[in-house]
mmCIF file of C-alpha atoms and ligand atoms in Angstrom:
data_model
loop_
_atom_site.group_PDB
_atom_site.id
_atom_site.type_symbol
_atom_site.label_atom_id
_atom_site.label_comp_id
_atom_site.label_asym_id
_atom_site.label_seq_id
_atom_site.Cartn_x
_atom_site.Cartn_y
_atom_site.Cartn_z
ATOM 1 C CA MET A 977 -0.071 0.017 0.220
ATOM 2 C CA LYS A 978 0.908 3.296 -1.126
ATOM 3 C CA LYS A 979 2.408 5.468 2.473
ATOM 4 C CA ILE A 980 1.525 9.411 2.077
ATOM 5 C CA VAL A 981 2.694 12.450 4.673
ATOM 6 C CA ILE A 982 0.432 13.861 6.777
ATOM 7 C CA ALA A 983 0.975 17.275 7.844
ATOM 8 C CA ILE A 984 -0.896 18.531 11.533
ATOM 9 C CA ASP A 985 0.068 22.266 12.385
ATOM 10 C CA GLY A 986 -1.841 24.065 14.238
ATOM 11 C CA TRP A 987 -2.024 26.344 17.907
ATOM 12 C CA SER A 988 -0.427 25.264 21.189
ATOM 13 C CA SER A 989 -2.582 22.728 22.854
ATOM 14 C CA CYS A 990 -5.079 22.201 20.503
ATOM 15 C CA GLY A 991 -4.473 18.007 20.739
ATOM 16 C CA LYS A 992 -2.175 17.670 17.475
ATOM 17 C CA SER A 993 0.089 15.151 19.162
ATOM 18 C CA THR A 994 -3.132 13.173 20.994
ATOM 19 C CA LEU A 995 -4.478 13.053 17.118
ATOM 20 C CA ALA A 996 -1.099 12.172 15.570
ATOM 21 C CA LYS A 997 -0.515 9.909 17.305
ATOM 22 C CA GLN A 998 -3.691 7.660 17.599
ATOM 23 C CA LEU A 999 -3.431 8.001 13.411
ATOM 24 C CA ALA A 1000 0.084 6.751 13.603
ATOM 25 C CA LYS A 1001 -0.889 3.837 15.975
ATOM 26 C CA GLU A 1002 -4.126 3.541 13.118
ATOM 27 C CA LEU A 1003 -2.077 3.464 10.099
ATOM 28 C CA GLY A 1004 1.266 1.998 11.329
ATOM 29 C CA TYR A 1005 3.457 5.407 10.397
ATOM 30 C CA LEU A 1006 5.830 6.444 11.908
ATOM 31 C CA TYR A 1007 4.842 10.005 14.726
ATOM 32 C CA VAL A 1008 7.016 12.556 14.437
ATOM 33 C CA ASP A 1009 6.532 15.883 17.681
ATOM 34 C CA SER A 1010 8.432 18.303 15.861
ATOM 35 C CA GLY A 1011 7.746 21.172 19.004
ATOM 36 C CA ALA A 1012 9.771 18.121 20.831
ATOM 37 C CA MET A 1013 12.782 18.964 18.729
ATOM 38 C CA TYR A 1014 12.847 23.071 19.649
ATOM 39 C CA ARG A 1015 11.648 21.896 23.232
ATOM 40 C CA ALA A 1016 14.756 19.909 23.607
ATOM 41 C CA ILE A 1017 17.106 22.593 22.102
ATOM 42 C CA THR A 1018 15.313 25.195 24.927
ATOM 43 C CA LEU A 1019 16.374 23.080 27.224
ATOM 44 C CA TYR A 1020 19.979 22.482 26.681
ATOM 45 C CA PHE A 1021 20.191 26.183 25.856
ATOM 46 C CA LEU A 1022 19.029 26.744 29.177
ATOM 47 C CA ARG A 1023 21.431 24.008 31.278
ATOM 48 C CA ASN A 1024 23.818 24.821 28.658
ATOM 49 C CA HIS A 1025 23.278 29.171 29.552
ATOM 50 C CA VAL A 1026 24.073 29.981 25.924
ATOM 51 C CA ASP A 1027 22.887 33.175 24.829
ATOM 52 C CA TRP A 1028 20.451 32.764 22.257
ATOM 53 C CA THR A 1029 20.827 36.364 20.873
ATOM 54 C CA ASP A 1030 24.359 35.606 19.962
ATOM 55 C CA LYS A 1031 24.570 34.012 16.243
ATOM 56 C CA LYS A 1032 27.533 32.492 16.901
ATOM 57 C CA GLU A 1033 27.025 30.549 20.303
ATOM 58 C CA VAL A 1034 23.916 29.534 18.728
ATOM 59 C CA LYS A 1035 25.791 27.926 15.768
ATOM 60 C CA LYS A 1036 28.576 26.343 18.443
ATOM 61 C CA ALA A 1037 25.582 24.974 20.601
ATOM 62 C CA LEU A 1038 24.116 23.316 17.387
ATOM 63 C CA LYS A 1039 26.761 21.718 16.793
ATOM 64 C CA GLU A 1040 26.692 19.676 20.584
ATOM 65 C CA ILE A 1041 23.476 18.876 20.121
ATOM 66 C CA VAL A 1042 22.226 15.435 18.759
ATOM 67 C CA LEU A 1043 18.632 14.771 18.869
ATOM 68 C CA GLU A 1044 16.909 11.209 17.793
ATOM 69 C CA PHE A 1045 13.262 9.868 18.532
ATOM 70 C CA ILE A 1046 13.619 6.454 20.344
ATOM 71 C CA TYR A 1047 9.986 4.273 20.422
ATOM 72 C CA ASN A 1048 9.253 3.184 23.478
ATOM 73 C CA ASP A 1049 6.906 -0.073 23.993
ATOM 74 C CA ASN A 1050 5.342 0.747 26.927
ATOM 75 C CA THR A 1051 3.916 4.484 25.854
ATOM 76 C CA GLN A 1052 3.439 2.759 22.096
ATOM 77 C CA SER A 1053 5.149 6.307 21.175
ATOM 78 C CA GLY A 1054 8.449 7.479 20.052
ATOM 79 C CA GLU A 1055 10.629 9.652 22.631
ATOM 80 C CA ILE A 1056 12.821 12.654 22.309
ATOM 81 C CA PHE A 1057 16.537 12.039 23.021
ATOM 82 C CA MET A 1058 19.333 14.646 23.615
ATOM 83 C CA ASN A 1059 22.839 13.440 23.447
ATOM 84 C CA GLY A 1060 21.793 10.042 25.062
ATOM 85 C CA GLU A 1061 19.381 11.258 27.230
ATOM 86 C CA ASN A 1062 15.941 10.770 27.499
ATOM 87 C CA VAL A 1063 14.035 14.368 27.356
ATOM 88 C CA GLU A 1064 10.636 13.728 26.888
ATOM 89 C CA TYR A 1065 8.967 14.321 30.437
ATOM 90 C CA VAL A 1066 10.845 17.033 31.428
ATOM 91 C CA ILE A 1067 10.821 18.928 28.210
ATOM 92 C CA ARG A 1068 6.908 19.378 29.362
ATOM 93 C CA ASP A 1069 7.688 22.085 31.852
ATOM 94 C CA LEU A 1070 6.504 25.088 31.806
ATOM 95 C CA VAL A 1071 10.174 26.755 32.578
ATOM 96 C CA ILE A 1072 10.802 25.599 28.641
ATOM 97 C CA ALA A 1073 7.175 26.634 27.367
ATOM 98 C CA GLU A 1074 8.044 30.380 28.436
ATOM 99 C CA LYS A 1075 11.758 30.191 26.201
ATOM 100 C CA VAL A 1076 10.585 27.878 23.755
ATOM 101 C CA SER A 1077 8.773 30.164 21.011
ATOM 102 C CA GLU A 1078 11.744 32.799 21.246
ATOM 103 C CA ILE A 1079 14.486 29.952 20.836
ATOM 104 C CA ALA A 1080 12.633 28.401 18.078
ATOM 105 C CA ALA A 1081 11.969 32.145 16.082
ATOM 106 C CA ILE A 1082 15.830 31.907 15.760
ATOM 107 C CA LYS A 1083 16.330 30.858 11.759
ATOM 108 C CA GLU A 1084 19.638 29.005 12.164
ATOM 109 C CA ILE A 1085 17.248 26.797 14.980
ATOM 110 C CA ARG A 1086 15.069 26.338 12.759
ATOM 111 C CA GLU A 1087 17.157 25.125 9.805
ATOM 112 C CA PHE A 1088 18.731 22.517 11.677
ATOM 113 C CA ALA A 1089 15.686 21.097 12.943
ATOM 114 C CA VAL A 1090 13.963 21.737 10.009
ATOM 115 C CA ALA A 1091 16.763 19.337 7.905
ATOM 116 C CA GLN A 1092 16.109 16.863 10.658
ATOM 117 C CA GLN A 1093 12.557 16.497 10.118
ATOM 118 C CA GLN A 1094 12.428 16.487 6.153
ATOM 119 C CA LYS A 1095 15.326 13.441 6.695
ATOM 120 C CA LEU A 1096 12.915 11.948 9.011
ATOM 121 C CA GLY A 1097 10.145 12.101 6.262
ATOM 122 C CA ALA A 1098 12.024 10.863 3.161
ATOM 123 C CA LYS A 1099 10.798 7.533 3.021
ATOM 124 C CA LYS A 1100 6.680 8.812 3.341
ATOM 125 C CA GLY A 1101 4.421 6.928 5.731
ATOM 126 C CA ILE A 1102 5.148 9.742 8.367
ATOM 127 C CA ILE A 1103 2.687 12.203 10.452
ATOM 128 C CA MET A 1104 4.406 14.986 12.072
ATOM 129 C CA ASP A 1105 2.732 17.666 13.730
ATOM 130 C CA GLY A 1106 3.914 21.246 14.856
ATOM 131 C CA ARG A 1107 3.550 24.819 13.090
ATOM 132 C CA ASP A 1108 5.113 24.639 9.676
ATOM 133 C CA ILE A 1109 4.977 21.161 8.956
ATOM 134 C CA GLY A 1110 2.445 21.910 5.974
ATOM 135 C CA THR A 1111 3.835 25.002 4.785
ATOM 136 C CA VAL A 1112 7.994 24.931 5.266
ATOM 137 C CA VAL A 1113 8.671 21.131 6.027
ATOM 138 C CA PHE A 1114 6.554 18.813 3.760
ATOM 139 C CA PRO A 1115 4.899 21.196 1.513
ATOM 140 C CA LYS A 1116 4.014 18.264 -0.652
ATOM 141 C CA ALA A 1117 2.673 16.095 2.296
ATOM 142 C CA GLU A 1118 -0.542 14.200 0.901
ATOM 143 C CA LEU A 1119 -2.859 15.075 3.531
ATOM 144 C CA LYS A 1120 -2.199 18.658 5.426
ATOM 145 C CA ILE A 1121 -4.784 19.134 8.615
ATOM 146 C CA PHE A 1122 -4.851 22.670 10.315
ATOM 147 C CA MET A 1123 -5.959 22.636 14.053
ATOM 148 C CA THR A 1124 -7.612 24.340 16.056
ATOM 149 C CA ALA A 1125 -10.025 25.390 19.259
ATOM 150 C CA ASP A 1126 -11.730 27.567 21.302
ATOM 151 C CA ASN A 1127 -9.252 29.538 23.266
ATOM 152 C CA ALA A 1128 -10.431 28.821 26.620
ATOM 153 C CA VAL A 1129 -11.210 24.542 26.242
ATOM 154 C CA ARG A 1130 -7.712 24.772 25.796
ATOM 155 C CA VAL A 1131 -6.320 26.523 28.492
ATOM 156 C CA GLU A 1132 -8.148 24.204 30.024
ATOM 157 C CA ARG A 1133 -6.764 21.086 28.706
ATOM 158 C CA ARG A 1134 -3.130 22.608 29.233
ATOM 159 C CA PHE A 1135 -4.149 23.108 32.354
ATOM 160 C CA LYS A 1136 -5.285 20.184 33.357
ATOM 161 C CA GLU A 1137 -2.567 18.203 31.636
ATOM 162 C CA LEU A 1138 0.596 20.484 33.596
ATOM 163 C CA TYR A 1139 -1.409 20.494 37.192
ATOM 164 C CA GLU A 1140 -1.074 16.136 37.396
ATOM 165 C CA LYS A 1141 2.536 16.960 37.209
ATOM 166 C CA ASN A 1142 2.618 20.037 39.619
ATOM 167 C CA PRO A 1143 -0.661 21.235 42.043
ATOM 168 C CA ASN A 1144 1.311 24.776 41.427
ATOM 169 C CA VAL A 1145 0.808 25.766 38.468
ATOM 170 C CA SER A 1146 -1.942 27.732 38.078
ATOM 171 C CA ILE A 1147 -4.484 28.496 35.367
ATOM 172 C CA GLU A 1148 -3.199 32.190 34.455
ATOM 173 C CA GLU A 1149 0.145 31.485 34.801
ATOM 174 C CA VAL A 1150 -0.810 29.090 31.619
ATOM 175 C CA LYS A 1151 -3.083 30.962 29.450
ATOM 176 C CA ASP A 1152 -0.440 33.735 29.405
ATOM 177 C CA ASN A 1153 1.849 30.963 27.974
ATOM 178 C CA LEU A 1154 -0.457 30.038 25.461
ATOM 179 C CA GLU A 1155 -1.211 33.674 24.721
ATOM 180 C CA MET A 1156 2.379 33.898 24.334
ATOM 181 C CA ARG A 1157 3.244 31.552 22.400
ATOM 182 C CA ASP A 1158 0.299 32.044 20.066
ATOM 183 C CA TYR A 1159 1.162 34.808 19.329
ATOM 184 C CA ILE A 1160 5.009 34.796 19.147
ATOM 185 C CA ASP A 1161 4.917 31.409 16.958
ATOM 186 C CA SER A 1162 2.317 33.350 14.401
ATOM 187 C CA HIS A 1163 4.109 36.591 14.541
ATOM 188 C CA ARG A 1164 8.272 35.755 13.964
ATOM 189 C CA GLU A 1165 9.843 36.375 10.521
ATOM 190 C CA VAL A 1166 10.620 32.736 10.063
ATOM 191 C CA SER A 1167 8.231 30.432 8.687
ATOM 192 C CA PRO A 1168 5.389 31.705 10.898
ATOM 193 C CA LEU A 1169 2.488 29.575 11.935
ATOM 194 C CA LYS A 1170 -0.224 29.672 9.594
ATOM 195 C CA LYS A 1171 -2.955 27.652 7.649
ATOM 196 C CA ALA A 1172 -1.307 26.259 4.588
ATOM 197 C CA LYS A 1173 -3.728 26.824 1.359
ATOM 198 C CA ASP A 1174 -4.462 23.133 0.917
ATOM 199 C CA ALA A 1175 -5.136 22.572 4.416
ATOM 200 C CA ILE A 1176 -8.089 21.568 6.115
ATOM 201 C CA ILE A 1177 -9.440 22.973 9.661
ATOM 202 C CA LEU A 1178 -10.529 20.817 11.731
ATOM 203 C CA ASP A 1179 -11.991 22.482 14.995
ATOM 204 C CA ASN A 1180 -12.109 19.864 17.645
ATOM 205 C CA THR A 1181 -13.913 21.826 20.119
ATOM 206 C CA HIS A 1182 -16.538 20.140 20.225
ATOM 207 C CA LEU A 1183 -15.556 17.567 19.223
ATOM 208 C CA THR A 1184 -14.839 13.985 21.092
ATOM 209 C CA GLU A 1185 -10.455 12.421 20.575
ATOM 210 C CA LYS A 1186 -12.455 9.276 19.222
ATOM 211 C CA GLU A 1187 -14.923 11.746 16.330
ATOM 212 C CA GLN A 1188 -11.873 14.195 15.265
ATOM 213 C CA LEU A 1189 -10.124 10.454 14.748
ATOM 214 C CA GLN A 1190 -12.617 9.393 12.346
ATOM 215 C CA GLN A 1191 -12.654 12.064 10.577
ATOM 216 C CA ALA A 1192 -9.289 12.214 10.150
ATOM 217 C CA LEU A 1193 -8.765 8.573 9.225
ATOM 218 C CA GLU A 1194 -11.809 9.332 6.730
ATOM 219 C CA TRP A 1195 -9.719 12.309 5.240
ATOM 220 C CA VAL A 1196 -6.834 9.549 4.776
ATOM 221 C CA LYS A 1197 -8.591 7.199 3.172
ATOM 222 C CA ALA A 1198 -9.561 9.839 0.264
ATOM 223 C CA ARG A 1199 -6.423 11.068 -0.159
ATOM 224 C CA LEU A 1200 -5.082 7.151 -0.189
ATOM 225 C CA LEU A 1201 -7.615 6.807 -2.928
ATOM 226 C CA ASN A 1202 -6.335 9.482 -4.498
ATOM 227 C CA THR A 1203 -2.587 8.883 -4.657
ATOM 228 C CA ARG A 1204 -2.792 4.973 -4.997
ATOM 229 C CA SER A 1205 -0.964 3.644 -7.640
ATOM 230 C CA ALA A 1206 -3.355 2.204 -10.792
ATOM 231 C CA THR A 1207 -1.553 -0.983 -9.913
ATOM 232 C CA ASP A 1208 -2.340 -0.476 -5.883
ATOM 233 C CA PHE A 1209 -5.709 -0.086 -6.808
ATOM 234 C CA LEU A 1210 -6.286 -2.713 -9.203
ATOM 235 C CA ARG A 1211 -4.977 -5.362 -6.623
ATOM 236 C CA SER A 1212 -7.613 -4.286 -4.597
ATOM 237 C CA VAL A 1213 -10.584 -4.835 -6.006
HETATM 238 O O1 DC B 1992 4.041 21.964 20.018
HETATM 239 P P1 DC B 1992 5.165 22.231 21.082
HETATM 240 O O2 DC B 1992 3.460 23.268 22.257
HETATM 241 O O3 DC B 1992 5.519 21.319 21.776
HETATM 242 O O4 DC B 1992 5.590 23.272 20.451
HETATM 243 C C1 DC B 1992 6.980 24.145 21.599
HETATM 244 C C2 DC B 1992 7.330 25.491 20.644
HETATM 245 O O5 DC B 1992 7.965 24.986 19.676
HETATM 246 C C3 DC B 1992 6.103 26.270 19.918
HETATM 247 O O6 DC B 1992 5.423 27.323 20.804
HETATM 248 C C4 DC B 1992 6.588 27.101 18.933
HETATM 249 C C5 DC B 1992 7.600 25.592 18.405
HETATM 250 N N1 DC B 1992 7.163 24.830 17.243
HETATM 251 C C6 DC B 1992 7.751 25.913 16.238
HETATM 252 O O7 DC B 1992 8.291 26.686 15.912
HETATM 253 N N2 DC B 1992 7.473 25.019 14.969
HETATM 254 C C7 DC B 1992 7.010 23.565 14.807
HETATM 255 N N3 DC B 1992 6.986 22.968 13.599
HETATM 256 C C8 DC B 1992 6.799 23.142 16.380
HETATM 257 C C9 DC B 1992 6.889 23.713 17.143
#
């Protein structure tokens, strides 16, 4: 069966990774969380006191960073490793979220991450979520989904997620962080968050996870029928 590339973009905390992981499981595709790469780079910069306003320091630091996604059988999903360390969980902290958009706006950092993302997608059969996947990373992706949800719903979802790990977190902090990240992500000069012209909008404010998955699977089916070679099609009838 022919494999396609699925690009999922959208605002912070609107369930992109939830949908992407479920789709990957259903289709047997690779899932890549591109935001995790920017978060891991942010972690490295904070830990090593890299001055990201200094291009020379940024370039030097990037040479020291090796990022990998390694599949975890227990969670049934890829987890990000930075220089051999599993940083999948530590990068979800609000301390990282407060700086990541600023760091992800730097041209050299985007070039570093995008080159690796494109390599991962070279063989297709991949689902990647982020902010510029349908516009910059995979402009020819066969299926592009642009996700959105009401602000209040997104804040509530992210608050619940963070509160489980840290009961000291406040809903105001989470709301401010989401608004700030959405603003920076959609206003930066290099590859800002925007809907690709050929992306389908998925507003999940009133959808359950199951409903959104079903909807996305229908879009995948339609794309597979359109992109299958004539021989593949004849084999299946
Ligand atoms: O998806 P996320 O919240 O984990 O992403 C963290 C940040 O990384 C987000 O605020 C913007 C940035 N990002 C980006 O600029 N481009 C991507 N493709 C993915 C994330």
